[in-house]
Coordinates of C-alpha atoms in Angstrom, one line a residue:
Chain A
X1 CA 87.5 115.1 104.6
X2 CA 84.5 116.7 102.6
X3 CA 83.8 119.8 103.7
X4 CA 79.7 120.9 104.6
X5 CA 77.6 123.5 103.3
X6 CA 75.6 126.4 105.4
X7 CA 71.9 126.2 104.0
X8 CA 70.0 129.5 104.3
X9 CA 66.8 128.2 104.8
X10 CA 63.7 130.5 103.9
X11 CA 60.7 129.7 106.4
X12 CA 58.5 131.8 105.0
X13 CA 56.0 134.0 107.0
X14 CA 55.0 132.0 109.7
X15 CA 52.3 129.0 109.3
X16 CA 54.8 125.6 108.9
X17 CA 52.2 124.3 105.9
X18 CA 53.6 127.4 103.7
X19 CA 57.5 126.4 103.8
X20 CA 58.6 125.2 100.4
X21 CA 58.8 121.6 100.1
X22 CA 62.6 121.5 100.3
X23 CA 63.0 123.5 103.5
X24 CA 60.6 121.2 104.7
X25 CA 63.3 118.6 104.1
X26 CA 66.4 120.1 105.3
X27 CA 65.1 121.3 108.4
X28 CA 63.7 117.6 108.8
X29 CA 66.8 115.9 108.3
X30 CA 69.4 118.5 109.5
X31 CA 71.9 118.2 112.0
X32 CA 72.8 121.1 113.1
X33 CA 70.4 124.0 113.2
X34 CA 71.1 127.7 113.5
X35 CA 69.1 130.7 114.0
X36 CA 68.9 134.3 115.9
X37 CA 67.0 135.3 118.3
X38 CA 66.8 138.3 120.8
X39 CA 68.1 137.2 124.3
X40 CA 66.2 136.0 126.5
X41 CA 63.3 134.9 123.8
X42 CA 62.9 131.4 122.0
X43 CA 63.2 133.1 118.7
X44 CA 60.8 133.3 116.0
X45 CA 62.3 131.2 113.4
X46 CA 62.6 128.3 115.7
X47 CA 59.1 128.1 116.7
X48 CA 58.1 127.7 112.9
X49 CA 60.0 124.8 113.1
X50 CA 58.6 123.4 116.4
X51 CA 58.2 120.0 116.7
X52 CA 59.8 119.2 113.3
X53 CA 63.6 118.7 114.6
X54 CA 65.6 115.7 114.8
X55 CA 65.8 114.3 118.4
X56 CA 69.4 115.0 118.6
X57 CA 69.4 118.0 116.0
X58 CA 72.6 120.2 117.6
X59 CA 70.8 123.8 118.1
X60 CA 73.5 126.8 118.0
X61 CA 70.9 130.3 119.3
X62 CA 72.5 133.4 118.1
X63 CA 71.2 136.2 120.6
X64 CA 71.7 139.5 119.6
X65 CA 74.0 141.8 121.2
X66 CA 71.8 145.1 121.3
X67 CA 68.2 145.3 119.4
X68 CA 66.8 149.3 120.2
X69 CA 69.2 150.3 123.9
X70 CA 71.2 151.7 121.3
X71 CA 69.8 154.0 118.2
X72 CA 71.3 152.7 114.7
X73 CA 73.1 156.2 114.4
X74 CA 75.2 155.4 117.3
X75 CA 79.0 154.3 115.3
X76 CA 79.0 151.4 118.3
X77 CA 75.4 150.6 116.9
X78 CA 77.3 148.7 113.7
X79 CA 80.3 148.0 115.6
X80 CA 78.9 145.4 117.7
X81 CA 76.7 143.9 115.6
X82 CA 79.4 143.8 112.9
X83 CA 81.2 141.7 116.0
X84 CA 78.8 139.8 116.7
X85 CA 78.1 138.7 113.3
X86 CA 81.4 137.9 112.7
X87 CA 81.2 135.3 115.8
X88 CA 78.5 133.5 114.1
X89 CA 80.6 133.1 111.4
X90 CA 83.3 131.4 113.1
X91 CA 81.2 128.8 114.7
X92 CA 79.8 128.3 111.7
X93 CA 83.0 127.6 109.5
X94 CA 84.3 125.8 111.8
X95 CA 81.2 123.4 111.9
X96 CA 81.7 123.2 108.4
X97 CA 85.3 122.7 108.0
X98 CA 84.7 120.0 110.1
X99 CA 82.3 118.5 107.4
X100 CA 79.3 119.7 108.9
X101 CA 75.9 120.7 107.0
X102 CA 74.1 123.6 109.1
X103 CA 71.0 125.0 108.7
X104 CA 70.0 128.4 109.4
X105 CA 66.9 129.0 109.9
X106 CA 65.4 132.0 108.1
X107 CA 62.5 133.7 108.6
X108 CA 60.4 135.2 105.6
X109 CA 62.6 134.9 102.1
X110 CA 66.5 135.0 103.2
X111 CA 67.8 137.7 100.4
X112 CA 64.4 139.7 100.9
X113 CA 65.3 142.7 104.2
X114 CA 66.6 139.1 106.2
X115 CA 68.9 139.0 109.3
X116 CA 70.9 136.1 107.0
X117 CA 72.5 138.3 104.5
X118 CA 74.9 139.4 107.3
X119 CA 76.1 135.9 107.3
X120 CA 75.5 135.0 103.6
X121 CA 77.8 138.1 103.0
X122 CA 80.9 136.9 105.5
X123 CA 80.6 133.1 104.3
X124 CA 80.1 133.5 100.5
X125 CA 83.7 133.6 99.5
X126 CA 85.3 130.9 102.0
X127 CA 82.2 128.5 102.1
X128 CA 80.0 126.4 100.3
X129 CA 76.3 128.7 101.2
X130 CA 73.0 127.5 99.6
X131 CA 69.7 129.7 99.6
X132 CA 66.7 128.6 99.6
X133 CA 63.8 131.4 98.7
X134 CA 60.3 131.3 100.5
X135 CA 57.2 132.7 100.5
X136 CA 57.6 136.1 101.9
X137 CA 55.7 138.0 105.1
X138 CA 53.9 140.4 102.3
X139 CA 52.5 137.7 100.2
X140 CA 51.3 136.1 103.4
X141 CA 49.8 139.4 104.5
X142 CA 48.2 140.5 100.6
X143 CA 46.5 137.1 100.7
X144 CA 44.6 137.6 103.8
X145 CA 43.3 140.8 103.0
X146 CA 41.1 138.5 100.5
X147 CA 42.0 141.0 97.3
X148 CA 44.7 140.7 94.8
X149 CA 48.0 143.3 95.8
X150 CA 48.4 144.3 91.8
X151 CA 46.9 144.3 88.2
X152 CA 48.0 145.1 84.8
X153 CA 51.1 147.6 84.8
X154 CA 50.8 148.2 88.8
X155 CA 53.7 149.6 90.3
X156 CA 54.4 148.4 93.7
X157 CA 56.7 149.7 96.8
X158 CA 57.7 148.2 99.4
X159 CA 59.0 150.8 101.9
X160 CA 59.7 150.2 105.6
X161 CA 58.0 152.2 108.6
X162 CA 61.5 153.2 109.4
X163 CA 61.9 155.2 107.2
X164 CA 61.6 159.0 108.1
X165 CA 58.4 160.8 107.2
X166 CA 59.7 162.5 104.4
X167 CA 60.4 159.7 102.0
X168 CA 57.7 157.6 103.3
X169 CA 55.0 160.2 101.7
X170 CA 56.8 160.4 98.5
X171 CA 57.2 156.6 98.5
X172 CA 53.7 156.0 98.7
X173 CA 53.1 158.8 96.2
X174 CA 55.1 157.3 93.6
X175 CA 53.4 153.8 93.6
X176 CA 50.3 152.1 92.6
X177 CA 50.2 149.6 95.1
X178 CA 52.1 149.5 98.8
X179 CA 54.0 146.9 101.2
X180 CA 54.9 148.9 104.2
X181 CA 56.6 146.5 106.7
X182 CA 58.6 147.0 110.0
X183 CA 55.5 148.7 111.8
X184 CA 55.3 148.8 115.5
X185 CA 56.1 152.3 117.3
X186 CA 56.3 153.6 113.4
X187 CA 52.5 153.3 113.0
X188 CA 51.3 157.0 113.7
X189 CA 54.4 158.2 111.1
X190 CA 52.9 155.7 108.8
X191 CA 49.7 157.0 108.9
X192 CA 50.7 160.4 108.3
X193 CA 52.5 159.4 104.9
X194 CA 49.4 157.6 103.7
X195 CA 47.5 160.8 104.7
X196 CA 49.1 162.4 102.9
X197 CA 49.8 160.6 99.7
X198 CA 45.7 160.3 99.5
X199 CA 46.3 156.1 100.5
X200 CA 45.0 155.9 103.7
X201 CA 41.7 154.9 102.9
X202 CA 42.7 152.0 100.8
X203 CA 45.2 151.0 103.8
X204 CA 45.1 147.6 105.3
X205 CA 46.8 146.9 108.6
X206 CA 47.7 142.7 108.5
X207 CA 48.8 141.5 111.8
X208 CA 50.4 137.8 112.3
X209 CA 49.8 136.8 108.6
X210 CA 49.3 133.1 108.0
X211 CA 49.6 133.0 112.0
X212 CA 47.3 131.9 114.9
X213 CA 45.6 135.7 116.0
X214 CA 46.0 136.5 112.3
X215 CA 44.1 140.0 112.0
X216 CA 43.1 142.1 109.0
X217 CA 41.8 145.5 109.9
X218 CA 41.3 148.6 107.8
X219 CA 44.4 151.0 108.9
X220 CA 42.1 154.0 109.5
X221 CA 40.2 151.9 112.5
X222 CA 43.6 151.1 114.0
X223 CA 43.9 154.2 116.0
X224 CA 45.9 154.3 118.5
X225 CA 46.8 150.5 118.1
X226 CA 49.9 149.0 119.6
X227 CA 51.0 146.8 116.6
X228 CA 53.8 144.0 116.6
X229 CA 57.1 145.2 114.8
X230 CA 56.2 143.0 112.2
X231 CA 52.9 143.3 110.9
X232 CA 52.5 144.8 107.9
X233 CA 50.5 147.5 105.8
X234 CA 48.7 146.4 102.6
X235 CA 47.3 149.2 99.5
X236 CA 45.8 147.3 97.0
X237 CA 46.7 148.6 93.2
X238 CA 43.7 149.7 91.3
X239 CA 45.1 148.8 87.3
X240 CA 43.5 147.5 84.3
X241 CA 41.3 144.3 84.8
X242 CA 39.1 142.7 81.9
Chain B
X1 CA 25.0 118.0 99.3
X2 CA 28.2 119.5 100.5
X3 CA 29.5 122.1 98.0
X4 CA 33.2 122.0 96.8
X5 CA 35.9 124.7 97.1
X6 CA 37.7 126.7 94.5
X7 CA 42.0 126.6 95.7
X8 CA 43.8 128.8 94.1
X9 CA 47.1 127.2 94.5
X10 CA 50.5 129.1 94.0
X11 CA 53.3 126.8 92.5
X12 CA 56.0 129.4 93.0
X13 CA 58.8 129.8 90.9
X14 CA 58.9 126.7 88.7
X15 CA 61.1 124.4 90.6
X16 CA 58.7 121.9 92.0
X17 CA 61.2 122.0 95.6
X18 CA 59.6 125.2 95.7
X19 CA 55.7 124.4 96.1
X20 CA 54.8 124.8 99.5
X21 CA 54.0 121.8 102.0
X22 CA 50.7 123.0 101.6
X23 CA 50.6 123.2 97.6
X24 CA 52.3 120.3 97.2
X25 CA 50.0 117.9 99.0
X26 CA 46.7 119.9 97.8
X27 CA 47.9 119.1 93.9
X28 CA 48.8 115.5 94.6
X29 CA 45.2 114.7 96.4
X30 CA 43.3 117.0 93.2
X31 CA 40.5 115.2 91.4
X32 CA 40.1 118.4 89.4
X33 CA 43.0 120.5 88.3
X34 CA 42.7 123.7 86.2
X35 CA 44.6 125.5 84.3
X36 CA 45.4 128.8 82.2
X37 CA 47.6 128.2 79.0
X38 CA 47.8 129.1 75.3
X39 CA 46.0 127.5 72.8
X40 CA 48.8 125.0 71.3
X41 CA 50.6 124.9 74.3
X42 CA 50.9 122.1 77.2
X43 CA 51.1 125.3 79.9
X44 CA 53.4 126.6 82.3
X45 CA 51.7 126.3 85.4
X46 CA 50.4 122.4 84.1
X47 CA 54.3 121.8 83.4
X48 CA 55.5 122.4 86.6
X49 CA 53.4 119.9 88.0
X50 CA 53.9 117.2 85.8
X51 CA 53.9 113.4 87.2
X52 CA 52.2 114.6 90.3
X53 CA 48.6 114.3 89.7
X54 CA 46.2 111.7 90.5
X55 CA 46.4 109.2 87.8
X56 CA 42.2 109.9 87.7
X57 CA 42.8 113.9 88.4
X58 CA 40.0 115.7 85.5
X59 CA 41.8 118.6 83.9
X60 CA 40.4 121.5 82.6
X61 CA 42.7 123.6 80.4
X62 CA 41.6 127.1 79.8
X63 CA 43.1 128.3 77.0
X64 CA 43.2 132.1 76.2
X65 CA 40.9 133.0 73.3
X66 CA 43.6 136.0 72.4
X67 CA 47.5 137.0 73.6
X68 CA 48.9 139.4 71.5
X69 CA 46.7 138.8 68.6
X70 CA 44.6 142.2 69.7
X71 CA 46.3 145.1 71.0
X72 CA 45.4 145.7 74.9
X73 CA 44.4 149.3 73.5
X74 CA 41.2 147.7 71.8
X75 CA 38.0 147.9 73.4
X76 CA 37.4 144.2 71.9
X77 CA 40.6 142.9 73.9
X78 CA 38.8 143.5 77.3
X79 CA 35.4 142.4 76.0
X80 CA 37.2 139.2 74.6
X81 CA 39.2 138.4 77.7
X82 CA 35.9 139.3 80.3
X83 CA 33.5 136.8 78.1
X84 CA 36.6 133.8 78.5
X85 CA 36.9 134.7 82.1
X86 CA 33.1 134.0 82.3
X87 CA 33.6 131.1 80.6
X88 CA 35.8 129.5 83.2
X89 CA 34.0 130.3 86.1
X90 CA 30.6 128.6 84.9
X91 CA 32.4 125.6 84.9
X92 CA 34.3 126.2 87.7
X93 CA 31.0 126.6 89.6
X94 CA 29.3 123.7 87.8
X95 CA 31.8 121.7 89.3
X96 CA 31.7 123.3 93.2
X97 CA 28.4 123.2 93.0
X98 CA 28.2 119.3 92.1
X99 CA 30.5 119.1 95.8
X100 CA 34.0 118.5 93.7
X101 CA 36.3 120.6 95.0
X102 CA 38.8 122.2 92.0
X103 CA 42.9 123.1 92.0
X104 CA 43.4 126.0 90.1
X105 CA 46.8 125.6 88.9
X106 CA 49.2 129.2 89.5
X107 CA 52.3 130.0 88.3
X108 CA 54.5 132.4 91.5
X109 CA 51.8 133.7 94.2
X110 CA 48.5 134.1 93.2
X111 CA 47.8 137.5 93.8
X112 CA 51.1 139.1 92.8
X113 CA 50.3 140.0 88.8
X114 CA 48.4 136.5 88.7
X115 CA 45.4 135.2 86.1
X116 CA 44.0 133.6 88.5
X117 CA 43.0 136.7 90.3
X118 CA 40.2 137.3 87.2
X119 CA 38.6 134.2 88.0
X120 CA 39.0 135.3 92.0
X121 CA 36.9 137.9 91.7
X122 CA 33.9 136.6 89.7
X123 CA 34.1 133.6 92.1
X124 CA 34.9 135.2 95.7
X125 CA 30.8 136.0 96.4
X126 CA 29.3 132.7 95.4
X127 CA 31.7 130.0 96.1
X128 CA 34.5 129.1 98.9
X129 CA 37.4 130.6 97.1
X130 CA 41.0 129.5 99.3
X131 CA 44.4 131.1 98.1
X132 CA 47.6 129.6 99.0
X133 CA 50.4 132.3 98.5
X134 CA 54.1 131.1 97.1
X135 CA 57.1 132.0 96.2
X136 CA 57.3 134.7 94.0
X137 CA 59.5 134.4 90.5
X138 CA 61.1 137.6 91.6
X139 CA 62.5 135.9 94.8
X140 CA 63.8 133.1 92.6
X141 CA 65.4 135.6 90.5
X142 CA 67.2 137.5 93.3
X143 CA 68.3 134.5 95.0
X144 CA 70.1 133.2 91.8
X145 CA 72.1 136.5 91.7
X146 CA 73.6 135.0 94.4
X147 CA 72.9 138.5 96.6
X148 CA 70.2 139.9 98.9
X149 CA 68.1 142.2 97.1
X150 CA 67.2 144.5 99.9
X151 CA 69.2 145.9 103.4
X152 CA 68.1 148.3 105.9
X153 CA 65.7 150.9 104.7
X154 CA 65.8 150.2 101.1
X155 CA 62.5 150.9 99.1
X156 CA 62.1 148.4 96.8
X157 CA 59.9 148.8 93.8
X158 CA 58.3 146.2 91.0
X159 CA 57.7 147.5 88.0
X160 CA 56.1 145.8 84.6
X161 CA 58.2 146.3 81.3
X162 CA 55.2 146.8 79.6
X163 CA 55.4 150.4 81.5
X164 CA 55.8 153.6 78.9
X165 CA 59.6 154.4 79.0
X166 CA 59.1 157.4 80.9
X167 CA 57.0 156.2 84.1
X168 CA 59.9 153.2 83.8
X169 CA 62.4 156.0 83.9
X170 CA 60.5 157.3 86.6
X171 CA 60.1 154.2 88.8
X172 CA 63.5 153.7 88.2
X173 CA 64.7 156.8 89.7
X174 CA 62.8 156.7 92.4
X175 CA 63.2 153.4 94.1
X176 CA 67.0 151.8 95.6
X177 CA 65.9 148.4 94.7
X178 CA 64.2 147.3 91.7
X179 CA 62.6 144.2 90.2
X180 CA 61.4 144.5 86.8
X181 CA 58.9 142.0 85.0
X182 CA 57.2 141.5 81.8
X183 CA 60.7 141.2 79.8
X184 CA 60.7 140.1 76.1
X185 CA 60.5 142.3 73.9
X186 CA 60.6 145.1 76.3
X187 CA 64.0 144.8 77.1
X188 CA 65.4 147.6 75.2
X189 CA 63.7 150.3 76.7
X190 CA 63.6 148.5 79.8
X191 CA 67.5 149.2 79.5
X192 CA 67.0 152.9 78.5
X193 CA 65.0 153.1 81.3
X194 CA 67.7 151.6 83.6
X195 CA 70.6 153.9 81.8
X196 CA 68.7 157.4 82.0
X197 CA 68.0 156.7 85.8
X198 CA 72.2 155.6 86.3
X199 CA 70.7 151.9 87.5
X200 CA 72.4 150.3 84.3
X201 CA 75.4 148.9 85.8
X202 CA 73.9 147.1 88.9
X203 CA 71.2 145.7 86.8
X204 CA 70.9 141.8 86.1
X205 CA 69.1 139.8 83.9
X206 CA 67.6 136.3 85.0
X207 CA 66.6 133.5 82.7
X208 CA 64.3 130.9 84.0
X209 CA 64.6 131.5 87.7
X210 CA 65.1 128.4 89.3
X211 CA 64.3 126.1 86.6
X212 CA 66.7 124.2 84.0
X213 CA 68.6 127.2 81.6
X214 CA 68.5 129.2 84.5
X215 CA 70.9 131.9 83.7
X216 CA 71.9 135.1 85.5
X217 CA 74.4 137.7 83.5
X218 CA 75.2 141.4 83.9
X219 CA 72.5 143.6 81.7
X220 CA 74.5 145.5 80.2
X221 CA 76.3 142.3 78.4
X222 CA 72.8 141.4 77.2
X223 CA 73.1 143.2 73.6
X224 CA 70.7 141.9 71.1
X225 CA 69.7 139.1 73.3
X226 CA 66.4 137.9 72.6
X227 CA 64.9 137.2 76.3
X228 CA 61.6 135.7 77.5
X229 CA 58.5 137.7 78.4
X230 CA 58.9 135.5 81.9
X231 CA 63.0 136.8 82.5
X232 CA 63.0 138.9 85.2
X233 CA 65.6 142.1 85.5
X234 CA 66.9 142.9 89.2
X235 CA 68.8 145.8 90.6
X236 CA 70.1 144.8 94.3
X237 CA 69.7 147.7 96.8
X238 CA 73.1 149.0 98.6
X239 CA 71.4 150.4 102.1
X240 CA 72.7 150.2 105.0
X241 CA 74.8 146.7 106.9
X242 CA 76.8 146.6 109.7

């Protein structure tokens, strides 16, 4: 019997209209779909996809274990999630040995800060996988600012909010333009750095890019804003333009 | 009358799989298409797109009046470039303003080191201008080294190979992850770059990202090798996974 092949499907950032022509297909026609979600939610990558499954598409919902009741320096932090992980591999060789296609559903670009790679990297060597790339949450979020992110010999960063103050400043020092992503409780920390790196009034804050309640706002009016983890924080570059 | 629109439509990588939903039907329905390329040429971004225009689609080629003709150092380089950019966007508004709407053909995401954004800006505060992000050539290139680019808390920074060797050196150092564009001739001190900031021997060098003659080898077994100006050179982050 043929074997199947796990498809790591990009989504891109939200809007259904901006996945690529050939996720548009696989997740049309697939069979069995697979995606993570936190417990308890319907996920976001499965509500891009709304509507556009087959009637009896098999759906495997891979809930995480933990998301913050336990701080990512805790050792049991990685061990569970490294557990859990490696259950969602199972099912999924074993749906493929058993000559299954599956489709996981990915959301943003799959090799770009994605929740994927931690299968991609425990299938690669015993399965058939297939990427497909998308249109990422920061080009979403650069376009609807209305301005272009870079120009000429721009250097751009993409740093995320977690990151402790420290290298956050000297990140946004060191580039032209800036991508800051994973946002949420990390917004006043975030600030701070673009203080202090002389950014913050060049700062946008994009919330829900490409999204219904898309928002664009300039980051020094957002004070004291609760934003979603995933919004994301725009600095345009300022190079050479004829 | 009813004025027209200006879409400024990414294609993405190259693959035409890779064209958004959105792209995809927005260059099949185009009864004007336009276009940046080089004198003599048929153009990338037209090439991509070929056998899926209107069979009555107008085109309008614009083709630059200079490339490397004129140093970018010259005064006369800017003056030549800003009078071409005018150019296009007389007709572009000749034509809005007759109530056609125009595709502006893009190669990766519009306004991620894109020509179109020139025209953007002269056209953003007289016409309907609407951007459709894509898939950048730099996700094409990661996903065809067949690993994620970036994990946990990686900064990841893009830098042009047209960059003095020392702020590449620099940008190097400073960043986990890299992506570095604008190959060509660039690529040996693109590779000094790499070697003085110890990134040599995790750096790879893609070939037509997700097009036919893709090719992905290690860097440093890319002696002599005469690459395009469109390759793109990736160095994968190594942050933290459970």
């Amino acid at each position: 019997m043929r074997g199947g092949t796990v498809f790591g499907v990009g989504l891109g950032p939200g809007d259904p209209e901006l996945m690529s022509v050939r996720a548009d297909r696989l997740v049309r026609n697939a069979r069995h779909v697979a995606f993570f979600r936190k417990a308890g939610r319907s996920g976001r990558a499965r509500g891009i996809v709304d509507g556009m499954l087959r009637e009896n598409a098999v759906e495997f919902a891979m809930e995480y274990p933990v998301t913050t009741e336990i701080p990512l320096s805790d050792p049991r932090y990685n061990q569970i999630l490294s557990a859990f992980y490696s259950d969602c591999v199972a099912h999924l060789k074993a749906l493929v040995a058993a000559g299954e296609d599956v489709v996981v559903l990915c959301e943003g670009d799959p090799f770009f800060y994605g929740s994927f790679m931690h299968l991609y990297t425990r299938l690669k060597d015993d399965v058939p996988v297939h990427v497909v790339p998308a249109i990422t949450g920061m080009s979403a979020a650069w376009t609807a600012t209305g301005a272009p992110v870079t120009w000429g010999d721009d250097i751009l960063s993409v740093l995320m909010g977690t990151l402790p103050l420290a290298e956050l400043t000297r990140g946004a020092l060191d580039a032209d333009a800036l991508v800051v992503m994973k946002i949420g409780r990390n917004l006043p920390k975030i600030r701070e750095a673009l203080q202090a790196a002389g950014k913050m009034d060049r700062a946008w804050l994009v919330e829900y890019a490409s999204m219904d309640g898309q928002t664009v706002m300039p980051l020094a009016e957002a004070d004291d804003r609760v934003s979603p983890y995933f919004s994301i924080v725009i600095v345009h570059g300022q190079g050479r333009r004829p």
